[in-house]
């Protein structure tokens, strides 16, 4: 049962353009969402998060949008840079309970010069 | 994530052997989460420990897998009688507080290969 889904395994974007990574979830108990970035042979690195009481959170070039009614969130990176090439994981948790994160399968982003 | 130390980085075991994976969380952190990433998949929760306590092991396979976080020393994920399907990257995470909703720091992982 895949509660968090990233339906695009890969995405290729031109340097300087906007990268949009998408994530859908099924569990309505999720109320906190995070994006992690992962380079090969390294552990995931926290990028940005959003609580379910908000619909947008921005941090520099990164913005996360949350659409609760559609159970959908997206990560926008603008402008995209070559160093952004990595695998991006969407994750979700419920504030109640052990707050363990449920991860999507990841999207491999490639930024082309 | 450099503060979360995992060792070894790479581990090769023959089928039937035991694998021991170690994780030292960020200094001053007393919570550890273990995750497993199978090839081409996302990270899957395995177990959540505090010092000397297992809080949630709902993601752990029922057999051959165990975890501990003693009062002194690193957290240990132990896999007995390894099989090829255990080949994966194992990550531990050290959240600032007791939950993963705050920024959590992951170690670089241990890549287990069972031959």
PDB file of C-alpha atoms in Angstrom, chain A residues 3-102:
ATOM      1  CA  UNK A   3       0.529   5.912   0.813  1.00  0.00           C
ATOM      2  CA  UNK A   4       2.878   8.477  -0.729  1.00  0.00           C
ATOM      3  CA  UNK A   5       3.385   8.381  -4.479  1.00  0.00           C
ATOM      4  CA  UNK A   6       5.751  10.155  -6.785  1.00  0.00           C
ATOM      5  CA  UNK A   7       4.548   9.102 -10.190  1.00  0.00           C
ATOM      6  CA  UNK A   8       7.421  10.540 -12.197  1.00  0.00           C
ATOM      7  CA  UNK A   9      10.580   8.463 -11.745  1.00  0.00           C
ATOM      8  CA  UNK A  10      12.628  11.062 -13.571  1.00  0.00           C
ATOM      9  CA  UNK A  11      12.512  14.657 -14.771  1.00  0.00           C
ATOM     10  CA  UNK A  12      14.849  16.599 -17.038  1.00  0.00           C
ATOM     11  CA  UNK A  13      14.919  20.406 -16.944  1.00  0.00           C
ATOM     12  CA  UNK A  14      17.005  23.069 -18.628  1.00  0.00           C
ATOM     13  CA  UNK A  15      19.261  25.098 -16.383  1.00  0.00           C
ATOM     14  CA  UNK A  16      17.589  28.352 -15.369  1.00  0.00           C
ATOM     15  CA  UNK A  17      14.059  27.023 -15.907  1.00  0.00           C
ATOM     16  CA  UNK A  18      11.566  25.928 -13.277  1.00  0.00           C
ATOM     17  CA  UNK A  19      11.585  22.351 -11.958  1.00  0.00           C
ATOM     18  CA  UNK A  20       8.271  21.039 -10.646  1.00  0.00           C
ATOM     19  CA  UNK A  21       8.218  17.788  -8.717  1.00  0.00           C
ATOM     20  CA  UNK A  22       4.904  16.267  -7.763  1.00  0.00           C
ATOM     21  CA  UNK A  23       3.717  14.057  -4.942  1.00  0.00           C
ATOM     22  CA  UNK A  24       0.334  12.530  -4.074  1.00  0.00           C
ATOM     23  CA  UNK A  25      -0.766  10.941  -0.844  1.00  0.00           C
ATOM     24  CA  UNK A  26      -3.723   8.848   0.190  1.00  0.00           C
ATOM     25  CA  UNK A  27      -3.733   8.945   3.996  1.00  0.00           C
ATOM     26  CA  UNK A  28      -5.896  11.839   5.218  1.00  0.00           C
ATOM     27  CA  UNK A  29      -4.213  11.576   8.642  1.00  0.00           C
ATOM     28  CA  UNK A  30      -0.990  13.005   7.232  1.00  0.00           C
ATOM     29  CA  UNK A  31      -0.561  16.579   8.391  1.00  0.00           C
ATOM     30  CA  UNK A  32       3.093  17.314   7.845  1.00  0.00           C
ATOM     31  CA  UNK A  33       5.040  17.013   4.620  1.00  0.00           C
ATOM     32  CA  UNK A  34       8.714  17.213   3.848  1.00  0.00           C
ATOM     33  CA  UNK A  35      10.999  17.113   0.842  1.00  0.00           C
ATOM     34  CA  UNK A  36      14.411  15.502   1.016  1.00  0.00           C
ATOM     35  CA  UNK A  37      17.176  15.628  -1.540  1.00  0.00           C
ATOM     36  CA  UNK A  38      19.580  12.759  -2.032  1.00  0.00           C
ATOM     37  CA  UNK A  39      22.855  12.541  -3.892  1.00  0.00           C
ATOM     38  CA  UNK A  40      24.324   9.141  -4.820  1.00  0.00           C
ATOM     39  CA  UNK A  41      26.093   7.349  -1.974  1.00  0.00           C
ATOM     40  CA  UNK A  42      24.875   9.904   0.561  1.00  0.00           C
ATOM     41  CA  UNK A  43      22.020  10.078   3.013  1.00  0.00           C
ATOM     42  CA  UNK A  44      18.931  12.200   2.352  1.00  0.00           C
ATOM     43  CA  UNK A  45      19.196  15.884   3.237  1.00  0.00           C
ATOM     44  CA  UNK A  46      16.214  17.844   4.493  1.00  0.00           C
ATOM     45  CA  UNK A  47      15.135  20.522   2.040  1.00  0.00           C
ATOM     46  CA  UNK A  48      11.826  22.102   3.000  1.00  0.00           C
ATOM     47  CA  UNK A  49       8.626  21.212   4.833  1.00  0.00           C
ATOM     48  CA  UNK A  50       5.025  22.328   5.147  1.00  0.00           C
ATOM     49  CA  UNK A  51       2.339  21.869   7.742  1.00  0.00           C
ATOM     50  CA  UNK A  52      -1.222  21.071   6.692  1.00  0.00           C
ATOM     51  CA  UNK A  53      -2.406  24.409   8.079  1.00  0.00           C
ATOM     52  CA  UNK A  54      -0.546  26.149   5.248  1.00  0.00           C
ATOM     53  CA  UNK A  55      -0.794  25.887   1.502  1.00  0.00           C
ATOM     54  CA  UNK A  56       2.590  27.331   0.630  1.00  0.00           C
ATOM     55  CA  UNK A  57       6.055  27.560   2.128  1.00  0.00           C
ATOM     56  CA  UNK A  58       8.984  29.272   0.484  1.00  0.00           C
ATOM     57  CA  UNK A  59      12.694  29.103   1.176  1.00  0.00           C
ATOM     58  CA  UNK A  60      14.932  30.809  -1.350  1.00  0.00           C
ATOM     59  CA  UNK A  61      14.665  29.031  -4.697  1.00  0.00           C
ATOM     60  CA  UNK A  62      12.455  26.312  -3.210  1.00  0.00           C
ATOM     61  CA  UNK A  63       8.702  26.539  -2.738  1.00  0.00           C
ATOM     62  CA  UNK A  64       6.373  23.777  -1.618  1.00  0.00           C
ATOM     63  CA  UNK A  65       2.652  23.947  -2.412  1.00  0.00           C
ATOM     64  CA  UNK A  66       0.049  21.849  -0.638  1.00  0.00           C
ATOM     65  CA  UNK A  67      -3.439  21.127  -1.964  1.00  0.00           C
ATOM     66  CA  UNK A  68      -5.172  19.233   0.823  1.00  0.00           C
ATOM     67  CA  UNK A  69      -8.424  18.653  -1.020  1.00  0.00           C
ATOM     68  CA  UNK A  70      -6.530  16.972  -3.846  1.00  0.00           C
ATOM     69  CA  UNK A  71      -4.038  15.315  -1.459  1.00  0.00           C
ATOM     70  CA  UNK A  72      -1.291  16.689  -3.622  1.00  0.00           C
ATOM     71  CA  UNK A  73       1.884  18.603  -3.030  1.00  0.00           C
ATOM     72  CA  UNK A  74       4.549  19.935  -5.312  1.00  0.00           C
ATOM     73  CA  UNK A  75       8.066  21.293  -5.018  1.00  0.00           C
ATOM     74  CA  UNK A  76       9.081  24.152  -7.279  1.00  0.00           C
ATOM     75  CA  UNK A  77      12.721  24.994  -7.840  1.00  0.00           C
ATOM     76  CA  UNK A  78      13.427  28.215  -9.685  1.00  0.00           C
ATOM     77  CA  UNK A  79      15.791  28.898 -11.235  1.00  0.00           C
ATOM     78  CA  UNK A  80      17.110  25.358 -11.559  1.00  0.00           C
ATOM     79  CA  UNK A  81      20.850  24.894 -11.215  1.00  0.00           C
ATOM     80  CA  UNK A  82      23.143  21.969 -12.141  1.00  0.00           C
ATOM     81  CA  UNK A  83      23.753  21.286  -8.439  1.00  0.00           C
ATOM     82  CA  UNK A  84      20.055  20.554  -8.068  1.00  0.00           C
ATOM     83  CA  UNK A  85      20.518  17.300  -9.982  1.00  0.00           C
ATOM     84  CA  UNK A  86      19.654  14.634  -7.422  1.00  0.00           C
ATOM     85  CA  UNK A  87      16.859  12.314  -6.330  1.00  0.00           C
ATOM     86  CA  UNK A  88      14.050  14.114  -4.526  1.00  0.00           C
ATOM     87  CA  UNK A  89      11.873  12.304  -2.011  1.00  0.00           C
ATOM     88  CA  UNK A  90       8.540  13.490  -0.779  1.00  0.00           C
ATOM     89  CA  UNK A  91       7.685  12.347   2.765  1.00  0.00           C
ATOM     90  CA  UNK A  92       4.665  12.636   5.016  1.00  0.00           C
ATOM     91  CA  UNK A  93       3.859  12.066   8.656  1.00  0.00           C
ATOM     92  CA  UNK A  94       1.000  12.319  11.116  1.00  0.00           C
ATOM     93  CA  UNK A  95       1.524  14.479  14.190  1.00  0.00           C
ATOM     94  CA  UNK A  96      -0.098  11.799  16.291  1.00  0.00           C
ATOM     95  CA  UNK A  97       1.827   8.638  16.951  1.00  0.00           C
ATOM     96  CA  UNK A  98       5.513   7.981  16.431  1.00  0.00           C
ATOM     97  CA  UNK A  99       5.666  10.516  13.612  1.00  0.00           C
ATOM     98  CA  UNK A 100       7.568   8.119  11.432  1.00  0.00           C
ATOM     99  CA  UNK A 101       8.014   9.434   7.923  1.00  0.00           C
ATOM    100  CA  UNK A 102       6.426   7.678   4.957  1.00  0.00           C
TER     101      UNK A 102
END
